[in-house]
Amino acid sequence: MMKKLLVVVTVFLMAFGIAVSAAAQQTITLEFATNAPPLVTNAYKEVAKAFNEKYPHIIVDVTSQGAEFEALMRTRMASLDLPDMWTTHGWSVERYSEYLRPLNDQPWIEDIIESMLPTISNDEGQIFVLPIDSDQAGIVVNKTVLERAGVDYYDLHTWDDFRDAFEKVKKSGATPAGFYGRDPRSFARFLLWAGSSLFTTSPSHDYSEQLLDGTFDWSRWDTANELLLEMKEKGYMNPDVLTATADSVHQSMALDEIAFLFTNNSAVVSVLEYNPDAKMGFIPVFAYHPDGPRFLIGGERNAVGIAFNTPYEEECLLFLEFLTQPENVRLISEAQGLPPALKGIENDLGPLTEDYQRWQGLPIVPYFDRAYLPSGMWSVLQNVGAGVVSGEYTPSEGSKILEENYHRLRAENQ
């Protein structure tokens, strides 16, 4: 009788142990949301696949919502229905910090390059993201197109210099500047570049305090909208600007048909996918006022945070640690066309390397909307930029829309 009882107990314990073991290895799926461009999103997916091979019970589901990302995130923040992890695209402190787990206790925190720390730290020194690369953006150029047109792309300083360059490129038969209306972020980026040049980088026209305290005269913004409209009216944009996609513009640039893109350097990586021999690079943003400098735009680009309420905190921390491995940092930062944000890691930026070295020492200013506009203005800039180019809004009407939303969002965010 005792033997039978012992057998029964042993079998029960074995079954219980198997059940516990199976439960411990139950498959977990982590949602990873991003608005990264396709090549960078694919790099994240590649890292997620390698992570799953090492940890078969953890799946990282990488999803990209593109231009809809910010609107979707606002909805999800309001309901606290957050992804387990997401990329913060420059807003880890101002917009997302209250929804993110602080990460100062992680072992890789000491590996972040010094220049990134002010960008990703709040007033108490808390850091909420793992930064993978360090953003430095200017104006993307196809050097072959500009050389054929007789333009010295390294000697473009002012907006008038760019006007002259646009005319030369147009006369050569190529398109001066590529924009894609299917993704109105391309118009908004130009407005941000112009906004910095017009309103914050010139000592004689520095309205940064007024932008921050709510007293900025938004009729001044007419000039930024007028620059965008001028490019359309003078034929400096691609003829299919309202229907073009990022891919179609990048393909045209790869074929040496477009000279300039007002965007970050991930576009260079995309162009080189279509034509590895394209002669690509980037140059600083123009000075609009005589006492203004040329400059680059920098800050946080690929940075990953963890939701404060995720039920899978340990698994998310494990994935972030996996992301810090040099091969993963290189994969993502090279896809974005940016230098790494972690110490001791070097990557291959191909034709961009020479230009990164050339522009060392230039002023690096923050993205205009991140520094001076309330959260939520990015989508308004997209709407206004697209409306000005399509003719739906005059430059003045566009400025009024920006003003109304600026004050509305300031009130909501306070």
Short mmCIF file of C-alpha atoms in Angstrom, two decimals:
data_model
loop_
_atom_site.label_atom_id
_atom_site.label_comp_id
_atom_site.label_asym_id
_atom_site.label_seq_id
_atom_site.Cartn_x
_atom_site.Cartn_y
_atom_site.Cartn_z
CA MET A 1 0.00 0.00 0.00
CA MET A 2 2.81 2.40 0.91
CA LYS A 3 4.57 1.59 -2.37
CA LYS A 4 1.44 2.41 -4.35
CA LEU A 5 0.99 5.64 -2.45
CA LEU A 6 4.63 6.56 -3.05
CA VAL A 7 4.23 5.90 -6.77
CA VAL A 8 1.11 8.05 -6.93
CA VAL A 9 2.79 10.90 -5.07
CA THR A 10 5.88 10.66 -7.26
CA VAL A 11 3.82 10.74 -10.45
CA PHE A 12 1.84 13.71 -9.12
CA LEU A 13 4.97 15.64 -8.27
CA MET A 14 6.50 14.89 -11.66
CA ALA A 15 3.36 16.09 -13.41
CA PHE A 16 3.22 19.17 -11.21
CA GLY A 17 6.88 19.92 -11.97
CA ILE A 18 6.29 19.56 -15.70
CA ALA A 19 3.29 21.88 -15.48
CA VAL A 20 5.29 24.46 -13.55
CA SER A 21 8.15 24.20 -16.03
CA ALA A 22 5.76 24.62 -18.96
CA ALA A 23 4.11 27.61 -17.31
CA ALA A 24 7.50 29.16 -16.68
CA GLN A 25 8.30 28.86 -20.37
CA GLN A 26 4.92 30.04 -21.61
CA THR A 27 5.37 32.11 -24.76
CA ILE A 28 5.27 35.86 -24.16
CA THR A 29 4.69 38.42 -26.90
CA LEU A 30 6.04 41.94 -26.40
CA GLU A 31 4.59 44.74 -28.51
CA PHE A 32 7.29 47.06 -29.89
CA ALA A 33 5.86 50.13 -31.67
CA THR A 34 7.88 52.51 -33.84
CA ASN A 35 7.55 55.20 -36.48
CA ALA A 36 10.98 54.43 -37.94
CA PRO A 37 11.39 54.34 -41.74
CA PRO A 38 11.15 50.91 -43.43
CA LEU A 39 14.87 50.08 -43.45
CA VAL A 40 15.20 50.88 -39.76
CA THR A 41 12.00 49.00 -38.90
CA ASN A 42 13.41 45.99 -40.72
CA ALA A 43 16.61 46.31 -38.67
CA TYR A 44 14.55 46.18 -35.47
CA LYS A 45 12.75 43.10 -36.80
CA GLU A 46 16.09 41.44 -37.49
CA VAL A 47 17.23 42.12 -33.93
CA ALA A 48 13.89 40.83 -32.60
CA LYS A 49 14.34 37.62 -34.58
CA ALA A 50 17.84 37.09 -33.16
CA PHE A 51 16.49 37.78 -29.66
CA ASN A 52 13.77 35.15 -30.12
CA GLU A 53 16.37 32.62 -31.24
CA LYS A 54 18.22 33.19 -27.97
CA TYR A 55 15.04 33.36 -25.87
CA PRO A 56 12.48 31.16 -27.68
CA HIS A 57 9.72 31.88 -25.17
CA ILE A 58 9.82 35.67 -25.87
CA ILE A 59 8.52 37.11 -29.13
CA VAL A 60 9.07 40.81 -29.87
CA ASP A 61 6.39 41.94 -32.32
CA VAL A 62 7.76 45.01 -34.13
CA THR A 63 5.03 47.17 -35.67
CA SER A 64 5.30 50.45 -37.58
CA GLN A 65 2.48 52.95 -38.00
CA GLY A 66 4.48 55.51 -39.96
CA ALA A 67 2.88 58.93 -40.11
CA GLU A 68 -0.05 57.78 -37.91
CA PHE A 69 2.22 56.81 -35.03
CA GLU A 70 1.89 59.97 -32.95
CA ALA A 71 -1.90 60.16 -33.19
CA LEU A 72 -2.18 56.50 -32.22
CA MET A 73 0.19 56.97 -29.30
CA ARG A 74 -1.80 59.94 -27.98
CA THR A 75 -4.93 57.78 -28.00
CA ARG A 76 -3.16 54.91 -26.27
CA MET A 77 -1.62 57.19 -23.65
CA ALA A 78 -5.05 58.62 -22.86
CA SER A 79 -6.39 55.11 -22.19
CA LEU A 80 -3.12 53.76 -20.71
CA ASP A 81 -3.29 50.98 -23.30
CA LEU A 82 0.42 51.25 -24.03
CA PRO A 83 2.77 49.12 -26.12
CA ASP A 84 5.28 47.24 -23.98
CA MET A 85 8.07 49.21 -25.69
CA TRP A 86 8.23 51.99 -28.23
CA THR A 87 10.65 54.39 -29.90
CA THR A 88 10.30 57.92 -28.61
CA HIS A 89 11.53 59.89 -31.68
CA GLY A 90 12.88 62.84 -29.72
CA TRP A 91 10.15 63.06 -27.08
CA SER A 92 11.31 60.71 -24.32
CA VAL A 93 11.23 63.50 -21.71
CA GLU A 94 8.68 66.11 -22.77
CA ARG A 95 5.91 63.82 -24.05
CA TYR A 96 6.47 60.27 -22.88
CA SER A 97 8.37 60.31 -19.58
CA GLU A 98 5.31 59.93 -17.34
CA TYR A 99 4.40 56.76 -19.26
CA LEU A 100 7.90 55.20 -19.22
CA ARG A 101 9.89 53.23 -16.68
CA PRO A 102 13.04 55.09 -15.53
CA LEU A 103 16.14 53.21 -16.66
CA ASN A 104 18.93 54.72 -14.56
CA ASP A 105 19.35 51.38 -12.77
CA GLN A 106 20.41 49.56 -15.93
CA PRO A 107 24.05 48.47 -16.46
CA TRP A 108 24.36 50.10 -19.89
CA ILE A 109 23.46 53.59 -18.62
CA GLU A 110 27.17 54.42 -18.18
CA ASP A 111 27.80 53.61 -21.84
CA ILE A 112 25.69 56.48 -23.21
CA ILE A 113 27.85 59.15 -24.86
CA GLU A 114 28.07 62.38 -22.89
CA SER A 115 26.57 64.58 -25.62
CA MET A 116 23.29 62.61 -25.50
CA LEU A 117 22.68 62.96 -21.77
CA PRO A 118 21.15 66.49 -21.74
CA THR A 119 18.73 65.48 -24.50
CA ILE A 120 17.36 62.38 -22.79
CA SER A 121 17.48 63.43 -19.10
CA ASN A 122 14.81 65.27 -17.14
CA ASP A 123 15.53 67.91 -14.49
CA GLU A 124 16.07 65.20 -11.87
CA GLY A 125 18.55 63.34 -14.07
CA GLN A 126 16.17 60.49 -14.84
CA ILE A 127 16.64 58.70 -18.16
CA PHE A 128 13.71 56.84 -19.71
CA VAL A 129 15.19 55.40 -22.91
CA LEU A 130 18.06 53.45 -24.37
CA PRO A 131 19.46 55.71 -27.13
CA ILE A 132 20.86 53.73 -30.03
CA ASP A 133 22.09 56.51 -32.30
CA SER A 134 22.84 60.23 -32.14
CA ASP A 135 20.87 62.37 -34.56
CA GLN A 136 22.68 64.86 -36.77
CA ALA A 137 20.57 66.04 -39.70
CA GLY A 138 21.00 68.61 -42.43
CA ILE A 139 19.99 68.58 -46.08
CA VAL A 140 20.54 65.39 -48.07
CA VAL A 141 22.23 65.92 -51.44
CA ASN A 142 22.91 63.97 -54.61
CA LYS A 143 26.39 65.22 -55.44
CA THR A 144 26.31 63.99 -59.03
CA VAL A 145 23.22 66.06 -59.85
CA LEU A 146 24.76 69.17 -58.29
CA GLU A 147 28.13 68.71 -59.98
CA ARG A 148 26.43 68.38 -63.38
CA ALA A 149 24.52 71.59 -62.68
CA GLY A 150 27.70 73.43 -61.70
CA VAL A 151 26.75 73.81 -58.03
CA ASP A 152 29.41 73.77 -55.30
CA TYR A 153 27.31 72.02 -52.68
CA TYR A 154 29.82 72.61 -49.89
CA ASP A 155 29.61 76.37 -50.44
CA LEU A 156 25.86 76.84 -49.98
CA HIS A 157 25.38 79.16 -47.01
CA THR A 158 22.24 81.29 -47.38
CA TRP A 159 18.73 80.81 -48.71
CA ASP A 160 19.73 82.95 -51.69
CA ASP A 161 22.55 80.48 -52.36
CA PHE A 162 19.97 77.71 -52.43
CA ARG A 163 17.71 79.70 -54.75
CA ASP A 164 20.61 80.03 -57.19
CA ALA A 165 21.35 76.32 -56.86
CA PHE A 166 17.69 75.43 -57.50
CA GLU A 167 17.73 77.46 -60.72
CA LYS A 168 20.92 75.80 -61.95
CA VAL A 169 19.58 72.33 -61.21
CA LYS A 170 16.27 73.12 -62.90
CA LYS A 171 18.06 74.39 -66.02
CA SER A 172 20.14 71.21 -66.10
CA GLY A 173 16.95 69.17 -66.47
CA ALA A 174 16.89 67.66 -62.98
CA THR A 175 14.49 68.32 -60.10
CA PRO A 176 15.91 70.66 -57.44
CA ALA A 177 14.10 69.27 -54.37
CA GLY A 178 12.13 66.12 -53.66
CA PHE A 179 8.96 66.10 -51.55
CA TYR A 180 6.32 63.40 -51.13
CA GLY A 181 2.73 64.40 -50.48
CA ARG A 182 1.63 60.89 -49.60
CA ASP A 183 3.60 61.42 -46.40
CA PRO A 184 3.23 65.11 -45.42
CA ARG A 185 6.04 64.80 -42.90
CA SER A 186 8.31 65.84 -45.78
CA PHE A 187 6.64 69.29 -45.83
CA ALA A 188 6.70 69.57 -42.04
CA ARG A 189 10.43 68.85 -41.93
CA PHE A 190 11.12 71.70 -44.33
CA LEU A 191 9.08 74.03 -42.12
CA LEU A 192 11.07 72.94 -39.07
CA TRP A 193 14.38 73.51 -40.86
CA ALA A 194 13.17 76.94 -42.00
CA GLY A 195 11.78 77.75 -38.56
CA SER A 196 15.16 77.28 -36.91
CA SER A 197 16.86 79.41 -39.55
CA LEU A 198 14.27 82.17 -39.39
CA PHE A 199 13.46 82.39 -35.68
CA THR A 200 16.11 80.93 -33.35
CA THR A 201 19.63 80.81 -34.82
CA SER A 202 20.14 84.46 -35.79
CA PRO A 203 21.09 86.84 -32.94
CA SER A 204 19.11 89.65 -34.58
CA HIS A 205 16.02 87.48 -35.11
CA ASP A 206 15.97 85.25 -32.04
CA TYR A 207 12.38 84.64 -30.94
CA SER A 208 13.08 81.59 -28.81
CA GLU A 209 11.86 83.23 -25.59
CA GLN A 210 8.60 84.35 -27.21
CA LEU A 211 8.06 80.86 -28.61
CA LEU A 212 8.52 79.41 -25.14
CA ASP A 213 6.41 81.92 -23.21
CA GLY A 214 3.50 82.05 -25.68
CA THR A 215 3.98 85.61 -27.00
CA PHE A 216 5.38 84.75 -30.45
CA ASP A 217 3.79 86.74 -33.29
CA TRP A 218 2.66 83.97 -35.63
CA SER A 219 2.30 86.30 -38.60
CA ARG A 220 6.10 86.02 -38.77
CA TRP A 221 5.63 82.37 -39.74
CA ASP A 222 4.19 83.50 -43.06
CA THR A 223 7.79 83.68 -44.30
CA ALA A 224 8.41 79.97 -43.65
CA ASN A 225 5.19 79.04 -45.47
CA GLU A 226 6.12 81.38 -48.32
CA LEU A 227 9.49 79.67 -48.78
CA LEU A 228 7.71 76.33 -49.14
CA LEU A 229 5.16 77.78 -51.57
CA GLU A 230 7.91 79.49 -53.57
CA MET A 231 9.54 76.13 -54.20
CA LYS A 232 6.26 74.76 -55.57
CA GLU A 233 5.41 77.81 -57.71
CA LYS A 234 8.88 78.09 -59.25
CA GLY A 235 8.98 74.43 -60.23
CA TYR A 236 11.65 73.46 -57.73
CA MET A 237 9.64 70.46 -56.48
CA ASN A 238 9.04 67.18 -58.29
CA PRO A 239 5.96 67.49 -60.56
CA ASP A 240 4.15 64.65 -58.76
CA VAL A 241 4.74 66.22 -55.35
CA LEU A 242 1.18 65.74 -54.08
CA THR A 243 1.02 62.03 -54.93
CA ALA A 244 4.66 60.99 -54.60
CA THR A 245 5.80 58.53 -51.94
CA ALA A 246 9.09 58.47 -50.08
CA ASP A 247 10.07 55.38 -52.08
CA SER A 248 9.34 57.00 -55.45
CA VAL A 249 11.36 60.09 -54.52
CA HIS A 250 14.26 58.00 -53.23
CA GLN A 251 14.24 55.98 -56.45
CA SER A 252 14.37 59.17 -58.51
CA MET A 253 17.27 60.43 -56.42
CA ALA A 254 19.05 57.11 -56.94
CA LEU A 255 18.69 57.69 -60.70
CA ASP A 256 20.38 61.11 -60.35
CA GLU A 257 17.13 62.98 -61.03
CA ILE A 258 16.76 64.94 -57.74
CA ALA A 259 19.33 67.18 -56.03
CA PHE A 260 18.08 67.93 -52.48
CA LEU A 261 15.96 66.34 -49.75
CA PHE A 262 15.08 68.27 -46.59
CA THR A 263 15.17 65.27 -44.29
CA ASN A 264 17.37 63.16 -42.04
CA ASN A 265 20.08 60.82 -43.23
CA SER A 266 18.00 57.64 -43.26
CA ALA A 267 17.00 58.81 -46.74
CA VAL A 268 20.61 58.35 -47.87
CA VAL A 269 20.53 54.71 -46.78
CA SER A 270 17.26 54.22 -48.66
CA VAL A 271 18.63 55.81 -51.86
CA LEU A 272 21.72 53.61 -51.71
CA GLU A 273 19.48 50.54 -51.52
CA TYR A 274 18.26 51.43 -55.02
CA ASN A 275 21.67 52.45 -56.33
CA PRO A 276 24.76 51.63 -54.22
CA ASP A 277 26.86 53.79 -56.55
CA ALA A 278 24.83 56.98 -56.06
CA LYS A 279 27.07 59.81 -54.88
CA MET A 280 25.23 60.89 -51.76
CA GLY A 281 25.96 63.15 -48.80
CA PHE A 282 24.53 65.86 -46.59
CA ILE A 283 25.17 69.55 -46.01
CA PRO A 284 24.16 72.02 -43.26
CA VAL A 285 20.84 73.83 -43.09
CA PHE A 286 20.91 77.29 -44.68
CA ALA A 287 21.21 80.60 -42.85
CA TYR A 288 18.31 82.91 -43.69
CA HIS A 289 19.50 86.10 -41.95
CA PRO A 290 22.94 87.68 -42.63
CA ASP A 291 24.12 87.13 -39.05
CA GLY A 292 22.82 83.57 -38.86
CA PRO A 293 25.11 80.51 -39.07
CA ARG A 294 24.77 77.34 -41.05
CA PHE A 295 23.86 74.56 -38.64
CA LEU A 296 22.93 70.93 -38.16
CA ILE A 297 19.85 69.65 -36.34
CA GLY A 298 20.41 67.05 -33.66
CA GLY A 299 19.07 65.18 -30.70
CA GLU A 300 17.35 61.90 -29.99
CA ARG A 301 16.47 59.63 -32.91
CA ASN A 302 16.30 55.85 -32.29
CA ALA A 303 15.66 55.56 -28.57
CA VAL A 304 13.62 52.81 -26.92
CA GLY A 305 11.58 53.04 -23.74
CA ILE A 306 9.50 50.60 -21.67
CA ALA A 307 5.90 51.26 -20.60
CA PHE A 308 5.58 51.91 -16.87
CA ASN A 309 2.63 49.50 -16.69
CA THR A 310 3.85 46.60 -18.82
CA PRO A 311 3.28 43.21 -17.18
CA TYR A 312 6.52 42.05 -18.81
CA GLU A 313 9.06 44.45 -17.33
CA GLU A 314 11.86 41.89 -16.91
CA GLU A 315 11.47 40.62 -20.47
CA CYS A 316 11.52 44.17 -21.84
CA LEU A 317 14.67 44.97 -19.85
CA LEU A 318 16.24 41.83 -21.26
CA PHE A 319 15.45 43.00 -24.80
CA LEU A 320 16.94 46.44 -24.16
CA GLU A 321 20.11 44.81 -22.87
CA PHE A 322 20.17 42.70 -26.04
CA LEU A 323 19.81 45.87 -28.12
CA THR A 324 23.01 47.26 -26.58
CA GLN A 325 25.15 44.53 -28.13
CA PRO A 326 27.53 46.18 -30.65
CA GLU A 327 26.25 44.22 -33.65
CA ASN A 328 22.68 45.35 -32.92
CA VAL A 329 23.62 49.00 -32.35
CA ARG A 330 25.55 48.95 -35.63
CA LEU A 331 22.67 47.34 -37.53
CA ILE A 332 20.11 49.94 -36.44
CA SER A 333 22.35 53.03 -36.53
CA GLU A 334 23.70 52.16 -39.98
CA ALA A 335 20.14 51.68 -41.26
CA GLN A 336 19.37 55.17 -39.94
CA GLY A 337 22.63 56.62 -41.28
CA LEU A 338 23.71 57.98 -37.89
CA PRO A 339 26.62 57.52 -35.48
CA PRO A 340 26.04 55.31 -32.40
CA ALA A 341 24.95 56.80 -29.08
CA LEU A 342 26.84 54.21 -27.01
CA LYS A 343 30.53 54.45 -26.20
CA GLY A 344 33.07 52.13 -27.78
CA ILE A 345 30.97 51.21 -30.82
CA GLU A 346 31.90 52.25 -34.35
CA ASN A 347 29.76 51.80 -37.43
CA ASP A 348 30.16 52.13 -41.19
CA LEU A 349 28.26 55.11 -42.59
CA GLY A 350 29.68 54.73 -46.08
CA PRO A 351 29.59 57.96 -48.09
CA LEU A 352 28.24 59.89 -45.10
CA THR A 353 31.46 59.42 -43.13
CA GLU A 354 33.31 62.17 -45.01
CA ASP A 355 30.51 64.67 -44.43
CA TYR A 356 30.17 63.86 -40.73
CA GLN A 357 33.87 64.64 -40.40
CA ARG A 358 33.60 67.77 -42.54
CA TRP A 359 30.80 69.31 -40.49
CA GLN A 360 32.29 68.66 -37.04
CA GLY A 361 32.31 71.91 -35.10
CA LEU A 362 29.18 73.39 -36.69
CA PRO A 363 26.40 74.43 -34.31
CA ILE A 364 23.91 71.64 -33.61
CA VAL A 365 20.46 72.95 -32.72
CA PRO A 366 17.50 70.93 -31.41
CA TYR A 367 14.54 70.03 -33.57
CA PHE A 368 12.37 73.14 -33.62
CA ASP A 369 9.13 71.49 -32.55
CA ARG A 370 10.75 69.54 -29.71
CA ALA A 371 12.38 72.66 -28.27
CA TYR A 372 9.79 75.38 -28.86
CA LEU A 373 6.35 73.95 -29.67
CA PRO A 374 3.87 72.09 -27.48
CA SER A 375 3.38 68.38 -27.94
CA GLY A 376 0.95 67.72 -30.78
CA MET A 377 2.16 70.42 -33.18
CA TRP A 378 3.96 67.97 -35.47
CA SER A 379 0.71 66.77 -37.03
CA VAL A 380 -0.46 70.38 -37.40
CA LEU A 381 2.76 71.27 -39.25
CA GLN A 382 2.13 68.35 -41.61
CA ASN A 383 -1.39 69.57 -42.32
CA VAL A 384 -0.30 73.17 -42.88
CA GLY A 385 2.65 72.21 -45.08
CA ALA A 386 0.50 69.98 -47.27
CA GLY A 387 -2.24 72.62 -47.40
CA VAL A 388 0.13 75.39 -48.49
CA VAL A 389 1.66 73.24 -51.24
CA SER A 390 -1.73 72.04 -52.51
CA GLY A 391 -3.23 75.54 -52.47
CA GLU A 392 -5.77 74.71 -49.77
CA TYR A 393 -4.23 77.37 -47.52
CA THR A 394 -2.48 80.64 -48.22
CA PRO A 395 0.72 81.17 -46.23
CA SER A 396 -1.16 83.53 -43.93
CA GLU A 397 -4.01 81.06 -43.39
CA GLY A 398 -1.47 78.37 -42.60
CA SER A 399 0.12 80.59 -39.95
CA LYS A 400 -3.27 81.26 -38.35
CA ILE A 401 -3.92 77.51 -38.11
CA LEU A 402 -0.54 77.03 -36.47
CA GLU A 403 -1.23 79.88 -34.04
CA GLU A 404 -4.63 78.53 -33.01
CA ASN A 405 -3.30 75.05 -32.38
CA TYR A 406 -0.17 76.34 -30.65
CA HIS A 407 -2.26 78.14 -28.03
CA ARG A 408 -4.75 75.27 -27.74
CA LEU A 409 -2.02 72.69 -27.18
CA ARG A 410 -0.09 74.92 -24.78
CA ALA A 411 -3.22 75.15 -22.63
CA GLU A 412 -3.82 71.39 -22.82
CA ASN A 413 -0.22 70.53 -21.95
CA GLN A 414 0.07 72.86 -18.96
#
